[in-house]
DNA sequence: CGTGTTTGACCTGCGC
DNA sequence: GCGCAGGTCAAACACG
């Protein structure tokens, strides 16, 4: 699907990985790409092997660093997307948190809220006074279940067909701690059935279950972890894998440290090459 | 048998 | 007061 802001479903796929609106140059200052620098995709593996291995280690570390930063940004931008909704509406935007619908123009999707710090950040940036917040989660379009597992354990206590959506709304309580006051409402978006709109009301009065406990809970539940599924599919889908790699590569290329490392590696090789094969 | 889901009935708040 | 819609309860049921 093509949207009137020039994006399409394909571009939104990559957008989903980062959660929220496409960062503009103003939002995320990016270093200027060196205009007189180009990197060939074909590299002769016969020279500079040892030197390049060291550089590879360095680059792998860079890649890991970028991956970790990407993960953190995902959580932070998810929280910011909520905070930005007012501005989005003013410019004709997008995610209607009041009615749980998602405009096709833009898609603000949370792909992961799975650790306690992420919950705290979400709360601190969303609506701490009302103690409610709403997120949207992309799931498999063919998955008709309203299962959204976020590390906590939920017990469904009701389901209701509402007026503003053809899809039923499911009501959940936290079953990990019987006295926990938090509630969760899950409803499929009427405009994009692959998106689940999740409303949390209240706060947990206990800690996030440990990894072991979560593992037991998640494995015991039928239908799989919808949030985990999104991440899993993101990694396992060849197209999304490619998009993820492209984005990481893009991040690396605009990183001055990365380009400097590449330049140094190439300079090493060139100097080695000149020594072995002087100009005629 | 324990735990979670389903689903119809009931409760509650709100607008008219 | 009435009707409507959203939210909750609880008995029946399914499942491991």
Tab-separated table of C-alpha atoms (C1' of nucleotides) in Angstrom:
chain	number	residue	atom	x	y	z
A	1	UNK	CA	0.000	0.000	0.000
A	2	UNK	CA	1.231	3.486	-0.869
A	3	UNK	CA	0.597	6.325	1.531
A	4	UNK	CA	0.232	9.975	0.747
A	5	UNK	CA	3.401	10.892	2.617
A	6	UNK	CA	5.459	8.967	0.111
A	7	UNK	CA	5.929	5.896	2.252
A	8	UNK	CA	4.453	2.506	1.610
A	9	UNK	CA	4.033	-0.791	3.379
A	10	UNK	CA	7.551	-1.735	2.490
A	11	UNK	CA	8.948	1.379	4.049
A	12	UNK	CA	6.732	0.899	7.065
A	13	UNK	CA	8.204	-2.528	7.576
A	14	UNK	CA	11.548	-1.007	8.240
A	15	UNK	CA	9.912	1.747	10.254
A	16	UNK	CA	8.383	-0.841	12.532
A	17	UNK	CA	11.776	-2.066	13.554
A	18	UNK	CA	12.509	1.245	15.114
A	19	UNK	CA	9.046	2.044	16.429
A	20	UNK	CA	7.411	5.339	15.714
A	21	UNK	CA	7.664	7.955	13.062
A	22	UNK	CA	10.524	7.945	10.638
A	23	UNK	CA	13.194	10.054	12.292
A	24	UNK	CA	13.728	13.250	10.426
A	25	UNK	CA	17.172	14.778	9.997
A	26	UNK	CA	16.190	17.268	12.674
A	27	UNK	CA	15.178	14.550	15.128
A	28	UNK	CA	18.243	12.446	14.656
A	29	UNK	CA	21.259	14.401	13.490
A	30	UNK	CA	23.341	12.223	11.279
A	31	UNK	CA	26.948	12.881	10.408
A	32	UNK	CA	27.559	13.964	6.867
A	33	UNK	CA	28.397	11.092	4.607
A	34	UNK	CA	31.833	11.531	3.046
A	35	UNK	CA	31.141	12.436	-0.539
A	36	UNK	CA	34.551	11.547	-1.896
A	37	UNK	CA	34.642	8.127	-0.360
A	38	UNK	CA	33.330	5.014	-1.941
A	39	UNK	CA	33.659	1.457	-0.825
A	40	UNK	CA	33.804	-1.359	-3.308
A	41	UNK	CA	31.785	-4.420	-2.443
A	42	UNK	CA	34.426	-6.633	-3.954
A	43	UNK	CA	37.543	-7.031	-1.896
A	44	UNK	CA	40.445	-9.233	-2.836
A	45	UNK	CA	40.879	-11.569	0.103
A	46	UNK	CA	44.465	-12.371	-0.788
A	47	UNK	CA	46.086	-9.423	0.891
A	48	UNK	CA	46.163	-7.747	4.259
A	49	UNK	CA	44.447	-10.738	5.858
A	50	UNK	CA	45.793	-10.366	9.381
A	51	UNK	CA	45.379	-6.654	9.444
A	52	UNK	CA	41.846	-6.981	8.182
A	53	UNK	CA	40.972	-9.641	10.775
A	54	UNK	CA	41.742	-7.137	13.488
A	55	UNK	CA	39.588	-4.610	11.724
A	56	UNK	CA	36.831	-7.181	11.382
A	57	UNK	CA	36.879	-7.700	15.127
A	58	UNK	CA	36.631	-3.990	15.569
A	59	UNK	CA	33.790	-3.729	13.070
A	60	UNK	CA	31.951	-6.613	14.676
A	61	UNK	CA	32.190	-4.789	17.964
A	62	UNK	CA	30.837	-1.701	16.213
A	63	UNK	CA	27.970	-3.732	14.795
A	64	UNK	CA	27.131	-5.142	18.204
A	65	UNK	CA	27.233	-1.660	19.653
A	66	UNK	CA	24.872	-0.331	16.999
A	67	UNK	CA	22.528	-3.294	17.539
A	68	UNK	CA	22.403	-2.570	21.233
A	69	UNK	CA	21.770	1.122	20.628
A	70	UNK	CA	19.037	0.203	18.182
A	71	UNK	CA	17.376	-1.915	20.839
A	72	UNK	CA	17.464	0.930	23.354
A	73	UNK	CA	16.190	3.419	20.823
A	74	UNK	CA	13.309	1.086	20.037
A	75	UNK	CA	12.117	1.264	23.613
A	76	UNK	CA	12.624	4.989	23.969
A	77	UNK	CA	10.962	5.919	20.688
A	78	UNK	CA	7.993	3.720	21.597
A	79	UNK	CA	7.472	5.901	24.609
A	80	UNK	CA	8.070	9.082	22.650
A	81	UNK	CA	5.559	8.079	19.995
A	82	UNK	CA	2.849	8.217	22.620
A	83	UNK	CA	4.024	11.596	23.736
A	84	UNK	CA	4.054	12.884	20.183
A	85	UNK	CA	0.536	11.888	19.275
A	86	UNK	CA	-0.893	15.344	19.842
A	87	UNK	CA	1.531	16.892	17.455
A	88	UNK	CA	0.857	14.110	14.994
A	89	UNK	CA	-2.845	14.860	15.032
A	90	UNK	CA	-2.187	18.534	14.424
A	91	UNK	CA	-0.241	17.741	11.283
A	92	UNK	CA	-2.892	15.383	10.013
A	93	UNK	CA	-1.394	12.315	11.635
A	94	UNK	CA	-1.895	9.105	12.520
A	95	UNK	CA	-2.417	7.021	15.535
A	96	UNK	CA	-5.748	7.624	17.201
A	97	UNK	CA	-5.178	6.481	20.747
A	98	UNK	CA	-8.634	7.568	21.804
A	99	UNK	CA	-10.389	5.188	19.463
A	100	UNK	CA	-7.690	2.655	19.004
A	101	UNK	CA	-7.431	3.035	15.282
A	102	UNK	CA	-4.354	3.449	13.200
A	103	UNK	CA	-4.292	5.720	10.217
A	104	UNK	CA	-2.720	4.124	7.190
A	105	UNK	CA	-0.703	7.288	6.689
A	106	UNK	CA	1.702	6.416	9.459
A	107	UNK	CA	2.107	3.485	11.742
A	108	UNK	CA	3.491	3.830	15.220
A	109	UNK	CA	4.196	0.379	16.403
A	110	UNK	CA	5.750	-0.918	19.550
A	111	UNK	CA	7.659	-4.093	18.885
A	112	UNK	CA	8.945	-4.794	22.339
A	113	UNK	CA	8.129	-3.915	25.918
A	114	UNK	CA	9.750	-6.763	27.670
A	115	UNK	CA	11.871	-5.526	30.505
A	116	UNK	CA	11.174	-3.564	33.596
A	117	UNK	CA	13.206	-0.532	32.576
A	118	UNK	CA	11.215	-0.280	29.353
A	119	UNK	CA	8.000	-0.324	31.364
A	120	UNK	CA	9.284	2.417	33.637
A	121	UNK	CA	10.361	4.547	30.699
A	122	UNK	CA	7.019	4.056	29.005
A	123	UNK	CA	5.216	5.097	32.146
A	124	UNK	CA	7.395	8.079	32.803
A	125	UNK	CA	6.935	9.438	29.301
A	126	UNK	CA	3.304	8.529	28.678
A	127	UNK	CA	0.709	9.406	31.262
A	128	UNK	CA	1.903	8.762	34.806
A	129	UNK	CA	-1.003	10.681	36.308
A	130	UNK	CA	-3.717	8.652	34.654
A	131	UNK	CA	-1.690	5.484	35.086
A	132	UNK	CA	-2.865	4.333	31.714
A	133	UNK	CA	-1.038	3.980	28.480
A	134	UNK	CA	-1.731	2.528	25.106
A	135	UNK	CA	0.530	0.814	22.635
A	136	UNK	CA	0.062	-0.845	19.285
A	137	UNK	CA	1.696	-4.112	18.425
A	138	UNK	CA	2.013	-5.574	14.982
A	139	UNK	CA	1.226	-9.263	14.821
A	140	UNK	CA	0.770	-11.839	12.152
A	141	UNK	CA	-2.257	-10.813	10.106
A	142	UNK	CA	-3.504	-14.388	10.126
A	143	UNK	CA	-3.193	-14.656	13.867
A	144	UNK	CA	-6.697	-13.965	15.136
A	145	UNK	CA	-5.835	-14.353	18.805
A	146	UNK	CA	-5.574	-11.331	21.055
A	147	UNK	CA	-2.600	-12.756	22.853
A	148	UNK	CA	-0.043	-10.111	23.748
A	149	UNK	CA	2.530	-11.396	26.134
A	150	UNK	CA	4.851	-8.830	27.564
A	151	UNK	CA	6.657	-10.794	30.200
A	152	UNK	CA	3.822	-10.648	32.695
A	153	UNK	CA	1.201	-13.313	33.177
A	154	UNK	CA	-2.386	-12.398	32.312
A	155	UNK	CA	-5.739	-13.987	32.908
A	156	UNK	CA	-8.565	-13.202	30.556
A	157	UNK	CA	-11.753	-12.325	32.396
A	158	UNK	CA	-14.011	-11.052	29.665
A	159	UNK	CA	-14.535	-10.289	26.034
A	160	UNK	CA	-16.892	-7.810	24.462
A	161	UNK	CA	-17.808	-6.700	20.989
A	162	UNK	CA	-17.675	-2.934	20.925
A	163	UNK	CA	-19.457	-0.508	18.726
A	164	UNK	CA	-16.465	1.142	17.112
A	165	UNK	CA	-14.751	-2.014	15.959
A	166	UNK	CA	-15.771	-5.266	14.299
A	167	UNK	CA	-13.193	-7.049	16.416
A	168	UNK	CA	-13.937	-8.087	20.025
A	169	UNK	CA	-12.129	-6.431	22.917
A	170	UNK	CA	-10.526	-8.783	25.416
A	171	UNK	CA	-10.068	-7.912	29.086
A	172	UNK	CA	-7.135	-9.208	31.087
A	173	UNK	CA	-5.945	-9.051	34.679
A	174	UNK	CA	-2.484	-9.818	35.942
A	175	UNK	CA	-2.528	-13.335	37.310
A	176	UNK	CA	1.086	-13.414	38.423
A	177	UNK	CA	0.153	-11.600	41.652
A	178	UNK	CA	-3.486	-12.041	42.717
A	179	UNK	CA	-3.596	-8.597	44.310
A	180	UNK	CA	-2.076	-6.824	41.314
A	181	UNK	CA	-4.488	-4.041	40.254
A	182	UNK	CA	-3.347	-3.629	36.643
A	183	UNK	CA	-5.740	-4.398	33.798
A	184	UNK	CA	-5.159	-4.754	30.116
A	185	UNK	CA	-7.533	-4.336	27.204
A	186	UNK	CA	-6.583	-5.808	23.851
A	187	UNK	CA	-8.402	-5.106	20.622
A	188	UNK	CA	-7.461	-5.515	17.016
A	189	UNK	CA	-7.344	-2.264	15.095
A	190	UNK	CA	-10.379	-1.790	12.891
A	191	UNK	CA	-8.217	-0.233	10.188
A	192	UNK	CA	-5.307	-2.619	10.242
A	193	UNK	CA	-6.152	-6.039	11.521
A	194	UNK	CA	-2.504	-6.918	11.873
A	195	UNK	CA	-2.196	-4.313	14.629
A	196	UNK	CA	-3.260	-4.997	18.188
A	197	UNK	CA	-4.177	-1.980	20.282
A	198	UNK	CA	-3.312	-2.637	23.899
A	199	UNK	CA	-4.452	-0.396	26.759
A	200	UNK	CA	-2.865	-0.835	30.165
A	201	UNK	CA	-4.682	0.592	33.181
A	202	UNK	CA	-2.997	0.804	36.551
A	203	UNK	CA	0.378	-0.449	37.629
A	204	UNK	CA	1.881	-3.732	38.631
A	205	UNK	CA	2.487	-3.931	42.374
A	206	UNK	CA	5.189	-6.516	41.957
A	207	UNK	CA	8.371	-6.990	39.993
A	208	UNK	CA	8.527	-8.330	36.475
A	209	UNK	CA	8.731	-12.119	36.677
A	210	UNK	CA	12.259	-13.419	36.393
A	211	UNK	CA	13.561	-14.825	33.124
A	212	UNK	CA	12.991	-18.365	34.381
A	213	UNK	CA	9.456	-17.613	35.483
A	214	UNK	CA	8.731	-15.829	32.249
A	215	UNK	CA	10.138	-18.695	30.263
A	216	UNK	CA	7.814	-21.086	32.041
A	217	UNK	CA	4.855	-18.763	31.580
A	218	UNK	CA	5.536	-18.092	27.948
A	219	UNK	CA	6.177	-21.698	27.066
A	220	UNK	CA	3.058	-22.825	28.861
A	221	UNK	CA	0.785	-20.483	26.980
A	222	UNK	CA	-0.866	-21.495	23.765
A	223	UNK	CA	-0.568	-19.446	20.628
A	224	UNK	CA	2.899	-18.159	21.241
A	225	UNK	CA	4.173	-14.852	22.448
A	226	UNK	CA	2.764	-12.216	20.155
A	227	UNK	CA	5.404	-9.691	21.067
A	228	UNK	CA	8.106	-12.277	20.899
A	229	UNK	CA	6.614	-13.478	17.659
A	230	UNK	CA	6.971	-10.082	16.108
A	231	UNK	CA	10.613	-9.994	17.041
A	232	UNK	CA	11.155	-13.573	15.992
A	233	UNK	CA	9.518	-13.021	12.642
A	234	UNK	CA	11.449	-9.836	12.241
A	235	UNK	CA	14.628	-11.822	12.520
A	236	UNK	CA	13.479	-14.895	10.650
A	237	UNK	CA	11.755	-13.275	7.700
A	238	UNK	CA	14.332	-13.033	4.898
A	239	UNK	CA	12.958	-9.707	3.706
A	240	UNK	CA	12.967	-8.195	7.161
A	241	UNK	CA	16.372	-9.636	7.792
A	242	UNK	CA	17.589	-7.843	4.724
A	243	UNK	CA	15.924	-4.616	5.798
A	244	UNK	CA	17.437	-4.945	9.241
A	245	UNK	CA	20.867	-5.536	7.769
A	246	UNK	CA	20.409	-2.595	5.411
A	247	UNK	CA	19.474	-0.350	8.282
A	248	UNK	CA	22.385	-1.503	10.359
A	249	UNK	CA	24.689	-1.056	7.396
A	250	UNK	CA	23.236	2.381	6.813
A	251	UNK	CA	23.836	3.263	10.449
A	252	UNK	CA	27.379	2.044	10.185
A	253	UNK	CA	28.146	3.912	6.993
A	254	UNK	CA	27.063	7.241	8.464
A	255	UNK	CA	29.041	6.533	11.603
A	256	UNK	CA	32.309	8.504	11.308
A	257	UNK	CA	34.069	5.957	13.504
A	258	UNK	CA	33.012	3.192	11.179
A	259	UNK	CA	34.078	4.991	8.025
A	260	UNK	CA	37.343	5.922	9.681
A	261	UNK	CA	37.925	2.270	10.569
A	262	UNK	CA	37.137	1.219	6.999
A	263	UNK	CA	39.411	3.934	5.619
A	264	UNK	CA	42.219	2.815	7.902
A	265	UNK	CA	41.716	-0.811	6.916
A	266	UNK	CA	41.806	0.087	3.230
A	267	UNK	CA	44.825	2.333	3.730
A	268	UNK	CA	46.593	-0.560	5.429
A	269	UNK	CA	45.803	-2.780	2.493
A	270	UNK	CA	46.811	-0.214	-0.057
A	271	UNK	CA	50.146	0.416	1.619
A	272	UNK	CA	50.691	-3.316	1.773
A	273	UNK	CA	49.682	-3.575	-1.869
A	274	UNK	CA	52.062	-0.814	-2.919
A	275	UNK	CA	54.938	-2.523	-1.178
A	276	UNK	CA	54.183	-5.810	-2.874
A	277	UNK	CA	53.303	-4.374	-6.276
A	278	UNK	CA	55.050	-1.044	-6.953
A	279	UNK	CA	53.682	1.172	-9.705
A	280	UNK	CA	55.011	0.546	-13.167
B	1	DC	C1'	-7.167	-31.443	39.590
B	2	DG	C1'	-5.464	-26.894	38.823
B	3	DT	C1'	-5.431	-23.245	35.692
B	4	DG	C1'	-7.080	-20.571	32.071
B	5	DT	C1'	-10.804	-19.482	28.531
B	6	DT	C1'	-15.453	-18.788	26.982
B	7	DT	C1'	-19.689	-16.567	27.130
B	8	DG	C1'	-24.216	-15.086	28.685
B	9	DA	C1'	-25.911	-12.410	32.437
B	10	DC	C1'	-25.475	-8.650	35.225
B	11	DC	C1'	-23.798	-4.031	36.786
B	12	DT	C1'	-22.722	0.769	36.068
B	13	DG	C1'	-22.291	5.206	34.007
B	14	DC	C1'	-23.952	8.371	30.781
B	15	DG	C1'	-26.894	10.854	27.551
B	16	DC	C1'	-31.464	11.913	26.350
C	1	DG	C1'	-36.696	6.651	33.971
C	2	DC	C1'	-35.097	4.455	29.925
C	3	DG	C1'	-31.963	2.643	26.681
C	4	DC	C1'	-27.432	1.911	25.290
C	5	DA	C1'	-22.644	0.633	25.576
C	6	DG	C1'	-18.685	-0.653	28.116
C	7	DG	C1'	-16.988	-3.315	31.832
C	8	DT	C1'	-17.203	-7.245	35.089
C	9	DC	C1'	-18.784	-11.579	37.104
C	10	DA	C1'	-19.066	-16.371	37.412
C	11	DA	C1'	-20.558	-20.949	35.906
C	12	DA	C1'	-19.410	-24.104	32.469
C	13	DC	C1'	-15.998	-25.868	29.853
C	14	DA	C1'	-11.288	-27.191	27.875
C	15	DC	C1'	-6.799	-28.617	28.468
C	16	DG	C1'	-2.480	-30.564	30.162
